Amino acid sequence: AVYTGSAFTSLTGTVVTAKSPACKLYLSVTTIALPKIKLADIPVAGAIAGTTPVVFAAVCEGAASAYNVKYALLDMNDWSATDKYVALRPASGGGNIGSVALQIAEGSTVMNMGTFYSLGLIQSQGGFFSKTLDVSYVRRSMVALNPGKFVGAVSILLSYD
């Protein structure tokens, strides 16, 4: 999948100055199937299981000057979320479940939803960055959960300074 956008950095009167004519976001896959687990695999709150790597890359064209690129992850099931969990909901529909969620980490750093993290500095000739993030199930509480298929969704937002 390829996503394209523009980076607007200043607005003066009716003149818009764009630092980057276009950046493209490439994902290794658009749907990630984590392995099936049993609740016994995550026996206590905070336990994780089913860790699966996901790779994304950003390719940005050159610009008049170098600029920083940042990224944020947004929980599509809970847009207002700012914590370190991605809400899961039953695949058949319905509200979010609370006892199990997804957790996304870069190395040992657990990502907070809605927080911007540095991707790097794009030089004036353009550049490329790649990140591998680990997606895991995480036990949030010991509340009983019915078996079934659950869905979590995340959007990646790029920001340019």
Short mmCIF file of N, CA and C in Angstrom, two decimals:
data_model
loop_
_atom_site.label_atom_id
_atom_site.label_comp_id
_atom_site.label_asym_id
_atom_site.label_seq_id
_atom_site.Cartn_x
_atom_site.Cartn_y
_atom_site.Cartn_z
N ALA A 1 0.84 -1.18 0.00
CA ALA A 1 0.00 0.00 0.00
C ALA A 1 0.88 1.24 0.00
N VAL A 2 0.48 2.24 -0.71
CA VAL A 2 1.23 3.49 -0.79
C VAL A 2 0.29 4.62 -0.43
N TYR A 3 0.74 5.51 0.45
CA TYR A 3 -0.03 6.66 0.85
C TYR A 3 0.80 7.90 0.58
N THR A 4 0.19 8.91 -0.02
CA THR A 4 0.91 10.13 -0.38
C THR A 4 0.26 11.33 0.28
N GLY A 5 1.09 12.27 0.72
CA GLY A 5 0.57 13.48 1.33
C GLY A 5 1.51 14.64 1.11
N SER A 6 1.13 15.79 1.56
CA SER A 6 1.97 16.98 1.44
C SER A 6 2.29 17.51 2.82
N ALA A 7 3.39 18.23 2.91
CA ALA A 7 3.83 18.76 4.20
C ALA A 7 3.77 20.28 4.15
N PHE A 8 2.79 20.86 4.79
CA PHE A 8 2.67 22.31 4.85
C PHE A 8 3.29 22.80 6.13
N THR A 9 4.22 23.75 6.02
CA THR A 9 4.94 24.18 7.21
C THR A 9 4.65 25.62 7.61
N SER A 10 4.13 26.42 6.68
CA SER A 10 3.78 27.78 7.08
C SER A 10 2.69 28.32 6.16
N LEU A 11 1.90 29.21 6.71
CA LEU A 11 0.82 29.81 5.94
C LEU A 11 0.88 31.31 6.20
N THR A 12 1.16 32.09 5.15
CA THR A 12 1.28 33.53 5.28
C THR A 12 0.33 34.18 4.28
N GLY A 13 -0.71 34.81 4.78
CA GLY A 13 -1.70 35.40 3.88
C GLY A 13 -2.30 34.33 3.00
N THR A 14 -2.09 34.45 1.70
CA THR A 14 -2.61 33.44 0.77
C THR A 14 -1.49 32.60 0.18
N VAL A 15 -0.28 32.71 0.72
CA VAL A 15 0.86 31.95 0.20
C VAL A 15 1.14 30.78 1.12
N VAL A 16 1.15 29.58 0.57
CA VAL A 16 1.47 28.38 1.34
C VAL A 16 2.87 27.94 0.94
N THR A 17 3.74 27.77 1.93
CA THR A 17 5.10 27.30 1.67
C THR A 17 5.17 25.83 2.05
N ALA A 18 5.51 24.99 1.10
CA ALA A 18 5.62 23.56 1.36
C ALA A 18 7.09 23.17 1.39
N LYS A 19 7.53 22.53 2.48
CA LYS A 19 8.91 22.07 2.56
C LYS A 19 9.12 20.80 1.75
N SER A 20 8.15 19.92 1.74
CA SER A 20 8.29 18.65 1.04
C SER A 20 7.18 18.51 0.02
N PRO A 21 7.52 18.39 -1.26
CA PRO A 21 6.47 18.26 -2.26
C PRO A 21 5.63 17.00 -2.05
N ALA A 22 6.25 15.92 -1.61
CA ALA A 22 5.48 14.70 -1.38
C ALA A 22 6.29 13.71 -0.55
N CYS A 23 5.62 13.05 0.35
CA CYS A 23 6.19 11.92 1.09
C CYS A 23 5.27 10.73 0.88
N LYS A 24 5.84 9.59 0.74
CA LYS A 24 5.05 8.38 0.57
C LYS A 24 5.34 7.44 1.72
N LEU A 25 4.29 6.81 2.21
CA LEU A 25 4.40 5.85 3.29
C LEU A 25 4.14 4.46 2.72
N TYR A 26 5.08 3.56 2.94
CA TYR A 26 4.97 2.19 2.45
C TYR A 26 4.87 1.26 3.66
N LEU A 27 3.94 0.34 3.58
CA LEU A 27 3.75 -0.64 4.64
C LEU A 27 4.07 -2.03 4.12
N SER A 28 4.71 -2.86 4.96
CA SER A 28 5.05 -4.21 4.54
C SER A 28 3.78 -5.01 4.26
N VAL A 29 2.75 -4.77 5.02
CA VAL A 29 1.43 -5.37 4.81
C VAL A 29 0.39 -4.38 5.31
N THR A 30 -0.83 -4.46 4.78
CA THR A 30 -1.88 -3.56 5.27
C THR A 30 -2.76 -4.25 6.31
N THR A 31 -2.75 -5.57 6.33
CA THR A 31 -3.48 -6.32 7.35
C THR A 31 -2.50 -7.26 8.02
N ILE A 32 -2.43 -7.18 9.33
CA ILE A 32 -1.50 -8.01 10.09
C ILE A 32 -2.30 -9.04 10.86
N ALA A 33 -1.97 -10.29 10.67
CA ALA A 33 -2.65 -11.36 11.41
C ALA A 33 -1.71 -11.83 12.50
N LEU A 34 -1.98 -11.44 13.72
CA LEU A 34 -1.20 -11.94 14.85
C LEU A 34 -1.57 -13.41 15.06
N PRO A 35 -0.67 -14.18 15.61
CA PRO A 35 -1.00 -15.60 15.84
C PRO A 35 -2.12 -15.75 16.86
N LYS A 36 -2.85 -16.85 16.76
CA LYS A 36 -3.88 -17.14 17.76
C LYS A 36 -3.19 -17.43 19.09
N ILE A 37 -3.79 -16.93 20.16
CA ILE A 37 -3.25 -17.21 21.50
C ILE A 37 -4.38 -17.66 22.41
N LYS A 38 -3.99 -18.17 23.54
CA LYS A 38 -4.94 -18.51 24.60
C LYS A 38 -4.72 -17.51 25.73
N LEU A 39 -5.76 -17.27 26.50
CA LEU A 39 -5.60 -16.35 27.63
C LEU A 39 -4.52 -16.83 28.58
N ALA A 40 -4.27 -18.15 28.59
CA ALA A 40 -3.20 -18.69 29.44
C ALA A 40 -1.82 -18.17 29.00
N ASP A 41 -1.71 -17.71 27.73
CA ASP A 41 -0.45 -17.16 27.23
C ASP A 41 -0.17 -15.77 27.81
N ILE A 42 -1.21 -15.11 28.30
CA ILE A 42 -1.06 -13.80 28.93
C ILE A 42 -1.76 -13.87 30.30
N PRO A 43 -1.14 -14.59 31.25
CA PRO A 43 -1.82 -14.94 32.50
C PRO A 43 -2.00 -13.81 33.51
N VAL A 44 -1.24 -12.72 33.37
CA VAL A 44 -1.33 -11.63 34.33
C VAL A 44 -1.39 -10.29 33.59
N ALA A 45 -1.93 -9.29 34.24
CA ALA A 45 -1.99 -7.95 33.64
C ALA A 45 -0.56 -7.49 33.30
N GLY A 46 -0.39 -6.98 32.09
CA GLY A 46 0.92 -6.53 31.62
C GLY A 46 1.65 -7.56 30.80
N ALA A 47 1.21 -8.83 30.83
CA ALA A 47 1.87 -9.88 30.04
C ALA A 47 1.57 -9.67 28.56
N ILE A 48 2.56 -9.98 27.71
CA ILE A 48 2.38 -9.87 26.25
C ILE A 48 2.63 -11.22 25.60
N ALA A 49 2.04 -11.40 24.41
CA ALA A 49 2.21 -12.63 23.63
C ALA A 49 1.91 -12.33 22.17
N GLY A 50 2.31 -13.25 21.30
CA GLY A 50 1.99 -13.14 19.88
C GLY A 50 2.71 -12.02 19.15
N THR A 51 3.87 -11.62 19.64
CA THR A 51 4.58 -10.48 19.05
C THR A 51 4.89 -10.73 17.58
N THR A 52 4.52 -9.75 16.76
CA THR A 52 4.68 -9.83 15.30
C THR A 52 5.31 -8.54 14.80
N PRO A 53 6.42 -8.62 14.04
CA PRO A 53 7.04 -7.39 13.51
C PRO A 53 6.27 -6.85 12.29
N VAL A 54 6.22 -5.53 12.21
CA VAL A 54 5.61 -4.83 11.08
C VAL A 54 6.59 -3.75 10.64
N VAL A 55 6.83 -3.66 9.34
CA VAL A 55 7.78 -2.68 8.80
C VAL A 55 7.02 -1.61 8.03
N PHE A 56 7.39 -0.34 8.30
CA PHE A 56 6.89 0.74 7.45
C PHE A 56 8.06 1.62 7.06
N ALA A 57 7.92 2.27 5.91
CA ALA A 57 8.98 3.14 5.41
C ALA A 57 8.37 4.43 4.90
N ALA A 58 9.12 5.51 5.02
CA ALA A 58 8.72 6.81 4.48
C ALA A 58 9.78 7.25 3.49
N VAL A 59 9.34 7.62 2.30
CA VAL A 59 10.23 8.13 1.26
C VAL A 59 9.79 9.56 0.96
N CYS A 60 10.69 10.51 1.20
CA CYS A 60 10.34 11.92 1.01
C CYS A 60 11.22 12.53 -0.07
N GLU A 61 10.58 13.33 -0.92
CA GLU A 61 11.31 14.01 -1.99
C GLU A 61 12.14 15.15 -1.40
N GLY A 62 13.06 15.64 -2.20
CA GLY A 62 13.90 16.74 -1.77
C GLY A 62 13.13 18.03 -1.61
N ALA A 63 13.76 19.00 -0.94
CA ALA A 63 13.14 20.29 -0.69
C ALA A 63 14.23 21.36 -0.65
N ALA A 64 13.82 22.60 -0.50
CA ALA A 64 14.78 23.70 -0.47
C ALA A 64 15.72 23.60 0.73
N SER A 65 15.25 23.01 1.82
CA SER A 65 16.09 22.86 3.00
C SER A 65 15.73 21.55 3.71
N ALA A 66 16.62 21.13 4.59
CA ALA A 66 16.39 19.89 5.35
C ALA A 66 15.21 20.08 6.30
N TYR A 67 14.54 18.98 6.64
CA TYR A 67 13.42 19.05 7.56
C TYR A 67 13.30 17.74 8.34
N ASN A 68 12.71 17.84 9.54
CA ASN A 68 12.51 16.66 10.39
C ASN A 68 11.18 16.01 10.07
N VAL A 69 11.16 14.68 10.13
CA VAL A 69 9.92 13.94 9.94
C VAL A 69 9.64 13.18 11.24
N LYS A 70 8.40 13.28 11.70
CA LYS A 70 7.95 12.57 12.89
C LYS A 70 6.75 11.72 12.52
N TYR A 71 6.47 10.72 13.35
CA TYR A 71 5.28 9.90 13.11
C TYR A 71 4.54 9.67 14.41
N ALA A 72 3.25 9.50 14.29
CA ALA A 72 2.40 9.17 15.43
C ALA A 72 1.48 8.03 15.02
N LEU A 73 1.11 7.21 15.98
CA LEU A 73 0.17 6.13 15.76
C LEU A 73 -1.16 6.53 16.37
N LEU A 74 -2.24 6.32 15.64
CA LEU A 74 -3.57 6.67 16.12
C LEU A 74 -4.42 5.41 16.17
N ASP A 75 -5.10 5.20 17.29
CA ASP A 75 -5.98 4.06 17.48
C ASP A 75 -7.29 4.34 16.75
N MET A 76 -7.58 3.59 15.70
CA MET A 76 -8.77 3.82 14.90
C MET A 76 -10.06 3.42 15.61
N ASN A 77 -9.97 2.59 16.65
CA ASN A 77 -11.15 2.22 17.43
C ASN A 77 -11.42 3.22 18.56
N ASP A 78 -10.43 4.09 18.84
CA ASP A 78 -10.58 5.07 19.91
C ASP A 78 -9.68 6.26 19.59
N TRP A 79 -10.18 7.19 18.77
CA TRP A 79 -9.39 8.32 18.29
C TRP A 79 -8.82 9.18 19.41
N SER A 80 -9.47 9.20 20.55
CA SER A 80 -9.01 10.07 21.64
C SER A 80 -7.95 9.40 22.50
N ALA A 81 -7.63 8.13 22.20
CA ALA A 81 -6.67 7.40 23.03
C ALA A 81 -5.30 8.05 22.98
N THR A 82 -4.69 8.18 24.17
CA THR A 82 -3.33 8.70 24.27
C THR A 82 -2.47 7.76 25.11
N ASP A 83 -2.97 6.57 25.40
CA ASP A 83 -2.19 5.65 26.21
C ASP A 83 -1.43 4.66 25.32
N LYS A 84 -0.86 3.65 25.91
CA LYS A 84 0.01 2.73 25.18
C LYS A 84 -0.71 1.49 24.65
N TYR A 85 -2.03 1.56 24.55
CA TYR A 85 -2.80 0.41 24.09
C TYR A 85 -3.62 0.74 22.85
N VAL A 86 -3.81 -0.26 22.00
CA VAL A 86 -4.72 -0.16 20.87
C VAL A 86 -5.93 -1.01 21.23
N ALA A 87 -7.10 -0.38 21.24
CA ALA A 87 -8.33 -1.08 21.63
C ALA A 87 -8.66 -2.19 20.63
N LEU A 88 -9.19 -3.28 21.15
CA LEU A 88 -9.69 -4.38 20.33
C LEU A 88 -11.21 -4.40 20.43
N ARG A 89 -11.86 -4.76 19.33
CA ARG A 89 -13.30 -4.95 19.33
C ARG A 89 -13.60 -6.26 18.65
N PRO A 90 -14.74 -6.88 18.95
CA PRO A 90 -15.08 -8.12 18.28
C PRO A 90 -15.17 -7.92 16.76
N ALA A 91 -14.66 -8.86 15.97
CA ALA A 91 -14.70 -8.76 14.52
C ALA A 91 -16.13 -8.69 14.00
N SER A 92 -17.06 -9.26 14.75
CA SER A 92 -18.46 -9.25 14.34
C SER A 92 -19.16 -7.93 14.67
N GLY A 93 -18.46 -7.02 15.30
CA GLY A 93 -19.02 -5.72 15.66
C GLY A 93 -19.20 -5.60 17.15
N GLY A 94 -19.51 -4.42 17.58
CA GLY A 94 -19.71 -4.20 19.01
C GLY A 94 -18.64 -3.29 19.57
N GLY A 95 -18.73 -3.04 20.86
CA GLY A 95 -17.82 -2.12 21.52
C GLY A 95 -16.46 -2.72 21.80
N ASN A 96 -15.55 -1.88 22.21
CA ASN A 96 -14.18 -2.31 22.54
C ASN A 96 -14.19 -3.22 23.76
N ILE A 97 -13.27 -4.18 23.74
CA ILE A 97 -13.08 -5.00 24.93
C ILE A 97 -11.98 -4.36 25.76
N GLY A 98 -11.98 -4.57 27.03
CA GLY A 98 -11.01 -3.88 27.86
C GLY A 98 -9.91 -4.74 28.44
N SER A 99 -10.13 -6.04 28.52
CA SER A 99 -9.17 -6.88 29.24
C SER A 99 -7.95 -7.26 28.41
N VAL A 100 -8.06 -7.24 27.08
CA VAL A 100 -6.93 -7.53 26.20
C VAL A 100 -6.89 -6.44 25.15
N ALA A 101 -5.68 -5.99 24.81
CA ALA A 101 -5.50 -4.95 23.80
C ALA A 101 -4.27 -5.29 22.97
N LEU A 102 -3.92 -4.41 22.08
CA LEU A 102 -2.66 -4.52 21.35
C LEU A 102 -1.70 -3.49 21.92
N GLN A 103 -0.43 -3.84 21.87
CA GLN A 103 0.64 -2.94 22.30
C GLN A 103 1.64 -2.88 21.16
N ILE A 104 2.10 -1.69 20.83
CA ILE A 104 3.07 -1.51 19.74
C ILE A 104 4.34 -0.94 20.35
N ALA A 105 5.46 -1.56 20.00
CA ALA A 105 6.75 -1.13 20.55
C ALA A 105 7.79 -1.00 19.45
N GLU A 106 8.71 -0.07 19.66
CA GLU A 106 9.91 0.02 18.84
C GLU A 106 11.06 -0.36 19.75
N GLY A 107 11.56 -1.56 19.58
CA GLY A 107 12.57 -2.08 20.49
C GLY A 107 11.93 -2.23 21.86
N SER A 108 12.54 -1.63 22.87
CA SER A 108 11.99 -1.73 24.23
C SER A 108 11.06 -0.56 24.57
N THR A 109 10.86 0.36 23.63
CA THR A 109 10.00 1.52 23.87
C THR A 109 8.58 1.23 23.43
N VAL A 110 7.64 1.22 24.38
CA VAL A 110 6.23 1.04 24.07
C VAL A 110 5.69 2.38 23.56
N MET A 111 5.00 2.36 22.42
CA MET A 111 4.52 3.58 21.79
C MET A 111 3.20 4.03 22.41
N ASN A 112 3.10 5.31 22.70
CA ASN A 112 1.84 5.90 23.16
C ASN A 112 1.07 6.40 21.95
N MET A 113 -0.20 6.12 21.91
CA MET A 113 -1.04 6.58 20.81
C MET A 113 -1.10 8.11 20.82
N GLY A 114 -1.01 8.71 19.64
CA GLY A 114 -1.13 10.16 19.52
C GLY A 114 0.13 10.94 19.84
N THR A 115 1.20 10.26 20.26
CA THR A 115 2.47 10.92 20.57
C THR A 115 3.37 10.86 19.34
N PHE A 116 4.01 11.98 19.00
CA PHE A 116 4.90 12.00 17.85
C PHE A 116 6.30 11.53 18.24
N TYR A 117 6.86 10.67 17.41
CA TYR A 117 8.21 10.13 17.59
C TYR A 117 9.03 10.50 16.36
N SER A 118 10.31 10.74 16.56
CA SER A 118 11.18 11.14 15.46
C SER A 118 11.42 9.98 14.49
N LEU A 119 11.26 10.29 13.21
CA LEU A 119 11.64 9.35 12.17
C LEU A 119 13.04 9.71 11.67
N GLY A 120 13.35 11.01 11.63
CA GLY A 120 14.68 11.44 11.26
C GLY A 120 14.68 12.74 10.48
N LEU A 121 15.87 13.14 10.08
CA LEU A 121 16.08 14.38 9.33
C LEU A 121 16.19 14.04 7.84
N ILE A 122 15.35 14.70 7.03
CA ILE A 122 15.40 14.55 5.57
C ILE A 122 16.29 15.67 5.04
N GLN A 123 17.35 15.30 4.36
CA GLN A 123 18.24 16.29 3.76
C GLN A 123 17.58 16.90 2.53
N SER A 124 18.12 18.00 2.04
CA SER A 124 17.50 18.72 0.92
C SER A 124 17.34 17.86 -0.34
N GLN A 125 18.20 16.84 -0.50
CA GLN A 125 18.08 15.98 -1.69
C GLN A 125 17.02 14.89 -1.53
N GLY A 126 16.40 14.80 -0.35
CA GLY A 126 15.37 13.78 -0.10
C GLY A 126 15.94 12.67 0.76
N GLY A 127 15.09 11.71 1.12
CA GLY A 127 15.57 10.64 1.96
C GLY A 127 14.56 9.54 2.19
N PHE A 128 15.03 8.53 2.90
CA PHE A 128 14.27 7.31 3.14
C PHE A 128 14.50 6.87 4.58
N PHE A 129 13.43 6.47 5.26
CA PHE A 129 13.53 5.91 6.60
C PHE A 129 12.68 4.66 6.68
N SER A 130 13.12 3.73 7.48
CA SER A 130 12.38 2.50 7.69
C SER A 130 12.32 2.21 9.19
N LYS A 131 11.19 1.73 9.66
CA LYS A 131 11.01 1.37 11.06
C LYS A 131 10.39 -0.01 11.14
N THR A 132 10.84 -0.77 12.11
CA THR A 132 10.20 -2.04 12.44
C THR A 132 9.57 -1.88 13.81
N LEU A 133 8.26 -2.09 13.86
CA LEU A 133 7.52 -2.02 15.11
C LEU A 133 7.01 -3.41 15.45
N ASP A 134 6.99 -3.73 16.73
CA ASP A 134 6.49 -5.02 17.19
C ASP A 134 5.08 -4.84 17.75
N VAL A 135 4.14 -5.61 17.21
CA VAL A 135 2.75 -5.59 17.66
C VAL A 135 2.51 -6.84 18.48
N SER A 136 1.96 -6.67 19.70
CA SER A 136 1.72 -7.79 20.61
C SER A 136 0.34 -7.67 21.24
N TYR A 137 -0.20 -8.82 21.65
CA TYR A 137 -1.35 -8.80 22.54
C TYR A 137 -0.83 -8.44 23.92
N VAL A 138 -1.61 -7.71 24.68
CA VAL A 138 -1.24 -7.38 26.06
C VAL A 138 -2.48 -7.56 26.95
N ARG A 139 -2.26 -8.16 28.09
CA ARG A 139 -3.35 -8.35 29.06
C ARG A 139 -3.44 -7.09 29.88
N ARG A 140 -4.60 -6.44 29.89
CA ARG A 140 -4.79 -5.20 30.64
C ARG A 140 -5.44 -5.44 31.99
N SER A 141 -6.30 -6.44 32.07
CA SER A 141 -6.96 -6.74 33.34
C SER A 141 -7.35 -8.21 33.34
N MET A 142 -7.80 -8.68 34.47
CA MET A 142 -8.15 -10.09 34.61
C MET A 142 -9.65 -10.33 34.41
N VAL A 143 -10.36 -9.38 33.81
CA VAL A 143 -11.79 -9.54 33.52
C VAL A 143 -11.97 -10.66 32.51
N ALA A 144 -12.96 -11.50 32.72
CA ALA A 144 -13.22 -12.62 31.82
C ALA A 144 -13.52 -12.13 30.40
N LEU A 145 -13.15 -12.94 29.43
CA LEU A 145 -13.30 -12.59 28.02
C LEU A 145 -13.81 -13.80 27.27
N ASN A 146 -14.82 -13.60 26.44
CA ASN A 146 -15.32 -14.71 25.62
C ASN A 146 -14.39 -14.93 24.44
N PRO A 147 -14.20 -16.21 24.04
CA PRO A 147 -13.36 -16.49 22.88
C PRO A 147 -13.94 -15.86 21.62
N GLY A 148 -13.10 -15.59 20.65
CA GLY A 148 -13.57 -15.05 19.38
C GLY A 148 -12.47 -14.33 18.63
N LYS A 149 -12.84 -13.73 17.50
CA LYS A 149 -11.93 -12.94 16.70
C LYS A 149 -12.09 -11.48 17.08
N PHE A 150 -10.96 -10.78 17.20
CA PHE A 150 -10.99 -9.38 17.59
C PHE A 150 -10.15 -8.58 16.61
N VAL A 151 -10.51 -7.31 16.45
CA VAL A 151 -9.86 -6.45 15.47
C VAL A 151 -9.37 -5.18 16.16
N GLY A 152 -8.14 -4.79 15.82
CA GLY A 152 -7.58 -3.51 16.23
C GLY A 152 -7.12 -2.80 14.97
N ALA A 153 -7.17 -1.50 14.95
CA ALA A 153 -6.76 -0.75 13.76
C ALA A 153 -5.95 0.47 14.17
N VAL A 154 -4.88 0.73 13.43
CA VAL A 154 -3.97 1.84 13.71
C VAL A 154 -3.72 2.62 12.42
N SER A 155 -3.66 3.91 12.54
CA SER A 155 -3.30 4.79 11.43
C SER A 155 -1.95 5.41 11.76
N ILE A 156 -1.11 5.60 10.75
CA ILE A 156 0.19 6.26 10.93
C ILE A 156 0.09 7.66 10.35
N LEU A 157 0.41 8.65 11.18
CA LEU A 157 0.34 10.05 10.79
C LEU A 157 1.77 10.58 10.73
N LEU A 158 2.12 11.23 9.62
CA LEU A 158 3.44 11.85 9.47
C LEU A 158 3.33 13.36 9.69
N SER A 159 4.37 13.91 10.31
CA SER A 159 4.43 15.35 10.56
C SER A 159 5.81 15.84 10.13
N TYR A 160 5.86 17.05 9.61
CA TYR A 160 7.10 17.61 9.09
C TYR A 160 7.37 18.95 9.74
N ASP A 161 8.64 19.19 10.21
CA ASP A 161 9.04 20.51 10.68
C ASP A 161 10.22 20.96 9.88
#
